[in-house]
Amino acid sequence: MLMTKAHRMAILTYLFKEGVIVAKKDYNLAKHPDVEEASNLEVIKLMTSLTSKDLVACRFSWKHYYWFLNDDGIAWLREYLHLPADSEPNTLK
């Protein structure tokens, strides 16, 4: 799926900041509730891509997707977003 770099960076920045991201299984939702810049479909498709690369773990419950960063995903996002080595998601604090 094609998406702008600004939307991708907004989603990945939010994911790294929180350590987890939730999306309702609604592909027609115009805006994601937590990431205002991106649509819900863009969040779902980007997280599906990261799941296939084993950078996040996915759970599905009650029409909601839950994605959790793992250690490989944290290291990859630090490199991709050019963050310092001492920064970590809120789930690890």
Short mmCIF file of N, CA, C and O in Angstrom, two decimals:
data_model
loop_
_atom_site.label_atom_id
_atom_site.label_comp_id
_atom_site.label_asym_id
_atom_site.label_seq_id
_atom_site.Cartn_x
_atom_site.Cartn_y
_atom_site.Cartn_z
N MET A 1 0.84 -1.18 0.00
CA MET A 1 0.00 0.00 0.00
C MET A 1 0.89 1.24 0.00
O MET A 1 1.84 1.32 0.77
N LEU A 2 0.57 2.18 -0.85
CA LEU A 2 1.31 3.42 -0.89
C LEU A 2 0.82 4.36 0.20
O LEU A 2 -0.38 4.53 0.39
N MET A 3 1.77 4.95 0.92
CA MET A 3 1.43 5.96 1.91
C MET A 3 2.55 6.98 1.96
O MET A 3 3.69 6.67 1.60
N THR A 4 2.23 8.16 2.39
CA THR A 4 3.24 9.20 2.42
C THR A 4 4.24 8.94 3.55
O THR A 4 3.93 8.26 4.52
N LYS A 5 5.42 9.51 3.38
CA LYS A 5 6.46 9.34 4.39
C LYS A 5 6.05 9.98 5.71
O LYS A 5 6.36 9.46 6.78
N ALA A 6 5.32 11.07 5.65
CA ALA A 6 4.88 11.75 6.87
C ALA A 6 3.93 10.86 7.68
O ALA A 6 4.04 10.80 8.92
N HIS A 7 3.03 10.16 7.00
CA HIS A 7 2.12 9.25 7.70
C HIS A 7 2.88 8.08 8.31
O HIS A 7 2.64 7.69 9.45
N ARG A 8 3.81 7.51 7.53
CA ARG A 8 4.61 6.39 8.03
C ARG A 8 5.43 6.79 9.24
O ARG A 8 5.48 6.08 10.25
N MET A 9 6.05 7.96 9.18
CA MET A 9 6.86 8.42 10.30
C MET A 9 6.00 8.71 11.53
O MET A 9 6.41 8.43 12.66
N ALA A 10 4.80 9.25 11.33
CA ALA A 10 3.91 9.52 12.46
C ALA A 10 3.49 8.22 13.15
O ALA A 10 3.48 8.14 14.39
N ILE A 11 3.19 7.20 12.37
CA ILE A 11 2.78 5.91 12.94
C ILE A 11 3.95 5.27 13.69
O ILE A 11 3.80 4.81 14.82
N LEU A 12 5.11 5.25 13.08
CA LEU A 12 6.27 4.61 13.71
C LEU A 12 6.75 5.38 14.94
O LEU A 12 7.18 4.78 15.92
N THR A 13 6.66 6.69 14.91
CA THR A 13 7.03 7.49 16.08
C THR A 13 6.09 7.20 17.24
O THR A 13 6.53 7.04 18.38
N TYR A 14 4.79 7.12 16.95
CA TYR A 14 3.83 6.79 18.01
C TYR A 14 4.08 5.39 18.55
O TYR A 14 4.04 5.18 19.76
N LEU A 15 4.35 4.45 17.67
CA LEU A 15 4.62 3.08 18.09
C LEU A 15 5.83 3.01 19.00
O LEU A 15 5.80 2.35 20.04
N PHE A 16 6.90 3.73 18.64
CA PHE A 16 8.09 3.70 19.49
C PHE A 16 7.84 4.40 20.82
O PHE A 16 8.29 3.93 21.87
N LYS A 17 7.12 5.50 20.79
CA LYS A 17 6.87 6.25 22.02
C LYS A 17 6.07 5.42 23.03
O LYS A 17 6.41 5.36 24.20
N GLU A 18 5.02 4.75 22.56
CA GLU A 18 4.14 4.00 23.46
C GLU A 18 4.57 2.55 23.63
O GLU A 18 4.31 1.95 24.67
N GLY A 19 5.12 1.94 22.60
CA GLY A 19 5.49 0.52 22.67
C GLY A 19 4.39 -0.41 22.23
O GLY A 19 4.60 -1.60 22.05
N VAL A 20 3.20 0.14 22.06
CA VAL A 20 2.04 -0.65 21.64
C VAL A 20 1.12 0.27 20.84
O VAL A 20 1.07 1.47 21.08
N ILE A 21 0.40 -0.31 19.88
CA ILE A 21 -0.58 0.45 19.12
C ILE A 21 -1.81 -0.43 18.92
O ILE A 21 -1.70 -1.64 18.76
N VAL A 22 -2.98 0.19 18.97
CA VAL A 22 -4.25 -0.52 18.86
C VAL A 22 -5.01 0.06 17.67
O VAL A 22 -5.01 1.27 17.47
N ALA A 23 -5.65 -0.82 16.90
CA ALA A 23 -6.47 -0.36 15.78
C ALA A 23 -7.73 -1.22 15.72
O ALA A 23 -7.67 -2.44 15.81
N LYS A 24 -8.86 -0.55 15.57
CA LYS A 24 -10.12 -1.25 15.40
C LYS A 24 -10.17 -1.86 14.00
O LYS A 24 -9.65 -1.29 13.04
N LYS A 25 -10.77 -3.04 13.88
CA LYS A 25 -10.87 -3.69 12.57
C LYS A 25 -11.99 -3.01 11.77
O LYS A 25 -13.07 -3.55 11.59
N ASP A 26 -11.69 -1.81 11.32
CA ASP A 26 -12.60 -1.03 10.49
C ASP A 26 -11.76 -0.37 9.40
O ASP A 26 -11.08 0.62 9.65
N TYR A 27 -11.80 -0.95 8.22
CA TYR A 27 -10.94 -0.49 7.14
C TYR A 27 -11.43 0.82 6.54
O TYR A 27 -10.69 1.47 5.81
N ASN A 28 -12.64 1.25 6.81
CA ASN A 28 -13.19 2.47 6.24
C ASN A 28 -13.10 3.66 7.19
O ASN A 28 -13.54 4.75 6.84
N LEU A 29 -12.53 3.48 8.37
CA LEU A 29 -12.39 4.57 9.33
C LEU A 29 -11.42 5.60 8.78
O LEU A 29 -10.29 5.27 8.41
N ALA A 30 -11.85 6.84 8.71
CA ALA A 30 -11.05 7.88 8.04
C ALA A 30 -9.78 8.21 8.81
O ALA A 30 -8.71 8.35 8.22
N LYS A 31 -9.86 8.36 10.11
CA LYS A 31 -8.69 8.73 10.92
C LYS A 31 -8.49 7.70 12.02
O LYS A 31 -9.45 7.17 12.58
N HIS A 32 -7.24 7.43 12.32
CA HIS A 32 -6.92 6.58 13.46
C HIS A 32 -7.07 7.43 14.72
O HIS A 32 -6.66 8.59 14.74
N PRO A 33 -7.67 6.90 15.80
CA PRO A 33 -7.91 7.74 16.98
C PRO A 33 -6.64 8.25 17.67
O PRO A 33 -6.64 9.34 18.24
N ASP A 34 -5.53 7.51 17.60
CA ASP A 34 -4.31 7.93 18.28
C ASP A 34 -3.35 8.67 17.36
O ASP A 34 -2.64 9.57 17.80
N VAL A 35 -3.30 8.28 16.10
CA VAL A 35 -2.41 8.91 15.12
C VAL A 35 -3.29 9.71 14.17
O VAL A 35 -3.83 9.17 13.22
N GLU A 36 -3.43 10.99 14.44
CA GLU A 36 -4.36 11.83 13.69
C GLU A 36 -3.98 11.99 12.22
O GLU A 36 -4.84 12.21 11.38
N GLU A 37 -2.69 11.90 11.91
CA GLU A 37 -2.25 12.14 10.53
C GLU A 37 -2.63 10.99 9.60
O GLU A 37 -2.77 11.19 8.40
N ALA A 38 -2.77 9.78 10.12
CA ALA A 38 -2.93 8.60 9.27
C ALA A 38 -4.34 8.01 9.38
O ALA A 38 -5.02 8.19 10.39
N SER A 39 -4.72 7.29 8.34
CA SER A 39 -6.00 6.58 8.39
C SER A 39 -5.83 5.25 9.12
O SER A 39 -4.70 4.77 9.30
N ASN A 40 -6.92 4.69 9.52
CA ASN A 40 -6.89 3.41 10.23
C ASN A 40 -6.34 2.31 9.34
O ASN A 40 -5.60 1.44 9.80
N LEU A 41 -6.67 2.34 8.06
CA LEU A 41 -6.19 1.33 7.12
C LEU A 41 -4.67 1.40 6.97
O LEU A 41 -4.00 0.36 6.91
N GLU A 42 -4.11 2.61 6.95
CA GLU A 42 -2.66 2.75 6.85
C GLU A 42 -1.96 2.16 8.07
O GLU A 42 -0.93 1.50 7.95
N VAL A 43 -2.53 2.36 9.25
CA VAL A 43 -1.96 1.79 10.48
C VAL A 43 -2.00 0.27 10.41
O VAL A 43 -1.00 -0.40 10.69
N ILE A 44 -3.13 -0.28 10.01
CA ILE A 44 -3.27 -1.74 9.96
C ILE A 44 -2.29 -2.34 8.96
O ILE A 44 -1.61 -3.33 9.25
N LYS A 45 -2.16 -1.76 7.79
CA LYS A 45 -1.28 -2.30 6.75
C LYS A 45 0.19 -2.16 7.12
O LYS A 45 0.99 -3.08 6.88
N LEU A 46 0.59 -1.05 7.74
CA LEU A 46 1.98 -0.89 8.15
C LEU A 46 2.33 -1.86 9.27
O LEU A 46 3.39 -2.48 9.26
N MET A 47 1.42 -2.04 10.20
CA MET A 47 1.68 -2.98 11.30
C MET A 47 1.68 -4.42 10.81
O MET A 47 2.43 -5.25 11.31
N THR A 48 0.87 -4.74 9.80
CA THR A 48 0.90 -6.07 9.20
C THR A 48 2.26 -6.32 8.56
O THR A 48 2.82 -7.42 8.67
N SER A 49 2.82 -5.31 7.92
CA SER A 49 4.14 -5.43 7.33
C SER A 49 5.20 -5.67 8.40
O SER A 49 6.09 -6.50 8.23
N LEU A 50 5.13 -4.93 9.50
CA LEU A 50 6.10 -5.12 10.59
C LEU A 50 5.93 -6.47 11.26
O LEU A 50 6.90 -7.05 11.74
N THR A 51 4.71 -7.00 11.29
CA THR A 51 4.47 -8.33 11.85
C THR A 51 5.14 -9.39 11.00
O THR A 51 5.73 -10.34 11.53
N SER A 52 5.08 -9.24 9.68
CA SER A 52 5.70 -10.23 8.80
C SER A 52 7.22 -10.20 8.91
O SER A 52 7.89 -11.19 8.62
N LYS A 53 7.78 -9.06 9.34
CA LYS A 53 9.22 -8.95 9.55
C LYS A 53 9.63 -9.34 10.97
O LYS A 53 10.80 -9.22 11.33
N ASP A 54 8.69 -9.79 11.79
CA ASP A 54 8.90 -10.18 13.19
C ASP A 54 9.45 -9.03 14.03
O ASP A 54 10.28 -9.25 14.92
N LEU A 55 8.99 -7.82 13.78
CA LEU A 55 9.40 -6.67 14.59
C LEU A 55 8.35 -6.33 15.64
O LEU A 55 8.66 -5.66 16.63
N VAL A 56 7.12 -6.77 15.43
CA VAL A 56 6.04 -6.60 16.40
C VAL A 56 5.28 -7.91 16.53
O VAL A 56 5.29 -8.74 15.63
N ALA A 57 4.61 -8.07 17.67
CA ALA A 57 3.73 -9.22 17.89
C ALA A 57 2.29 -8.74 17.80
O ALA A 57 1.96 -7.66 18.30
N CYS A 58 1.44 -9.51 17.17
CA CYS A 58 0.05 -9.11 16.94
C CYS A 58 -0.90 -10.00 17.73
O CYS A 58 -0.74 -11.22 17.78
N ARG A 59 -1.89 -9.37 18.35
CA ARG A 59 -2.99 -10.07 19.01
C ARG A 59 -4.29 -9.49 18.47
O ARG A 59 -4.36 -8.29 18.18
N PHE A 60 -5.32 -10.32 18.35
CA PHE A 60 -6.62 -9.86 17.88
C PHE A 60 -7.67 -10.29 18.87
O PHE A 60 -7.75 -11.46 19.23
N SER A 61 -8.45 -9.33 19.34
CA SER A 61 -9.49 -9.63 20.31
C SER A 61 -10.61 -8.60 20.20
O SER A 61 -10.35 -7.40 20.18
N TRP A 62 -11.83 -9.07 20.12
CA TRP A 62 -13.02 -8.22 20.13
C TRP A 62 -12.93 -7.09 19.10
O TRP A 62 -13.10 -5.92 19.39
N LYS A 63 -12.66 -7.46 17.85
CA LYS A 63 -12.61 -6.55 16.71
C LYS A 63 -11.53 -5.48 16.83
O LYS A 63 -11.66 -4.40 16.29
N HIS A 64 -10.48 -5.75 17.57
CA HIS A 64 -9.36 -4.83 17.69
C HIS A 64 -8.04 -5.58 17.52
O HIS A 64 -7.89 -6.69 18.01
N TYR A 65 -7.13 -4.96 16.80
CA TYR A 65 -5.77 -5.47 16.67
C TYR A 65 -4.90 -4.79 17.73
O TYR A 65 -5.02 -3.59 17.95
N TYR A 66 -4.02 -5.57 18.34
CA TYR A 66 -3.06 -5.04 19.31
C TYR A 66 -1.67 -5.46 18.84
O TYR A 66 -1.41 -6.65 18.66
N TRP A 67 -0.79 -4.49 18.64
CA TRP A 67 0.58 -4.78 18.22
C TRP A 67 1.53 -4.32 19.31
O TRP A 67 1.45 -3.19 19.79
N PHE A 68 2.47 -5.20 19.68
CA PHE A 68 3.44 -4.93 20.73
C PHE A 68 4.84 -5.00 20.14
O PHE A 68 5.17 -5.94 19.42
N LEU A 69 5.67 -4.02 20.46
CA LEU A 69 7.05 -4.03 20.01
C LEU A 69 7.85 -5.09 20.73
O LEU A 69 7.69 -5.27 21.94
N ASN A 70 8.70 -5.80 20.02
CA ASN A 70 9.64 -6.71 20.68
C ASN A 70 11.03 -6.09 20.61
O ASN A 70 11.21 -4.98 20.12
N ASP A 71 12.03 -6.77 21.14
CA ASP A 71 13.38 -6.21 21.23
C ASP A 71 13.98 -5.90 19.85
O ASP A 71 14.65 -4.88 19.67
N ASP A 72 13.74 -6.79 18.88
CA ASP A 72 14.23 -6.53 17.53
C ASP A 72 13.57 -5.29 16.92
O ASP A 72 14.21 -4.50 16.24
N GLY A 73 12.28 -5.13 17.19
CA GLY A 73 11.55 -3.98 16.69
C GLY A 73 12.04 -2.68 17.31
O GLY A 73 12.13 -1.65 16.64
N ILE A 74 12.36 -2.71 18.59
CA ILE A 74 12.89 -1.52 19.26
C ILE A 74 14.22 -1.11 18.65
O ILE A 74 14.45 0.06 18.34
N ALA A 75 15.10 -2.09 18.44
CA ALA A 75 16.40 -1.79 17.84
C ALA A 75 16.24 -1.27 16.41
O ALA A 75 16.92 -0.31 16.01
N TRP A 76 15.34 -1.86 15.63
CA TRP A 76 15.13 -1.42 14.26
C TRP A 76 14.56 0.00 14.21
O TRP A 76 14.99 0.83 13.40
N LEU A 77 13.60 0.30 15.10
CA LEU A 77 13.01 1.64 15.11
C LEU A 77 14.01 2.70 15.57
O LEU A 77 13.99 3.83 15.09
N ARG A 78 14.88 2.36 16.51
CA ARG A 78 15.92 3.31 16.92
C ARG A 78 16.80 3.69 15.73
O ARG A 78 17.13 4.86 15.55
N GLU A 79 17.14 2.70 14.94
CA GLU A 79 17.98 2.97 13.77
C GLU A 79 17.19 3.72 12.70
O GLU A 79 17.69 4.68 12.11
N TYR A 80 15.96 3.32 12.45
CA TYR A 80 15.15 3.92 11.39
C TYR A 80 14.78 5.37 11.70
O TYR A 80 14.78 6.22 10.83
N LEU A 81 14.44 5.64 12.98
CA LEU A 81 14.03 6.98 13.39
C LEU A 81 15.20 7.85 13.86
O LEU A 81 14.99 8.98 14.27
N HIS A 82 16.42 7.29 13.84
CA HIS A 82 17.63 8.00 14.27
C HIS A 82 17.50 8.50 15.71
O HIS A 82 17.73 9.68 16.00
N LEU A 83 17.13 7.60 16.61
CA LEU A 83 16.97 7.94 18.03
C LEU A 83 18.21 7.52 18.80
O LEU A 83 18.92 6.60 18.40
N PRO A 84 18.48 8.17 19.94
CA PRO A 84 19.64 7.78 20.74
C PRO A 84 19.45 6.39 21.36
O PRO A 84 18.33 5.91 21.52
N ALA A 85 20.55 5.77 21.73
CA ALA A 85 20.51 4.39 22.24
C ALA A 85 19.83 4.29 23.59
O ALA A 85 19.33 3.23 23.96
N ASP A 86 19.77 5.39 24.36
CA ASP A 86 19.17 5.32 25.69
C ASP A 86 17.66 5.54 25.68
O ASP A 86 17.01 5.39 26.71
N SER A 87 17.07 5.88 24.53
CA SER A 87 15.62 6.06 24.46
C SER A 87 14.94 4.70 24.41
O SER A 87 15.42 3.75 23.80
N GLU A 88 13.79 4.62 25.09
CA GLU A 88 13.03 3.37 25.12
C GLU A 88 11.54 3.68 25.19
O GLU A 88 11.14 4.77 25.60
N PRO A 89 10.71 2.72 24.77
CA PRO A 89 9.25 2.94 24.78
C PRO A 89 8.71 3.01 26.22
O PRO A 89 9.34 2.59 27.18
N ASN A 90 7.50 3.56 26.34
CA ASN A 90 6.86 3.69 27.65
C ASN A 90 6.56 2.34 28.29
O ASN A 90 6.47 2.25 29.51
N THR A 91 6.42 1.30 27.50
CA THR A 91 6.13 -0.01 28.07
C THR A 91 7.33 -0.58 28.83
O THR A 91 7.16 -1.48 29.64
N LEU A 92 8.52 -0.06 28.58
CA LEU A 92 9.72 -0.55 29.28
C LEU A 92 10.12 0.36 30.46
O LEU A 92 11.04 0.02 31.18
N LYS A 93 9.45 1.49 30.61
CA LYS A 93 9.81 2.41 31.69
C LYS A 93 9.13 2.04 32.98
O LYS A 93 8.10 1.47 33.03
#
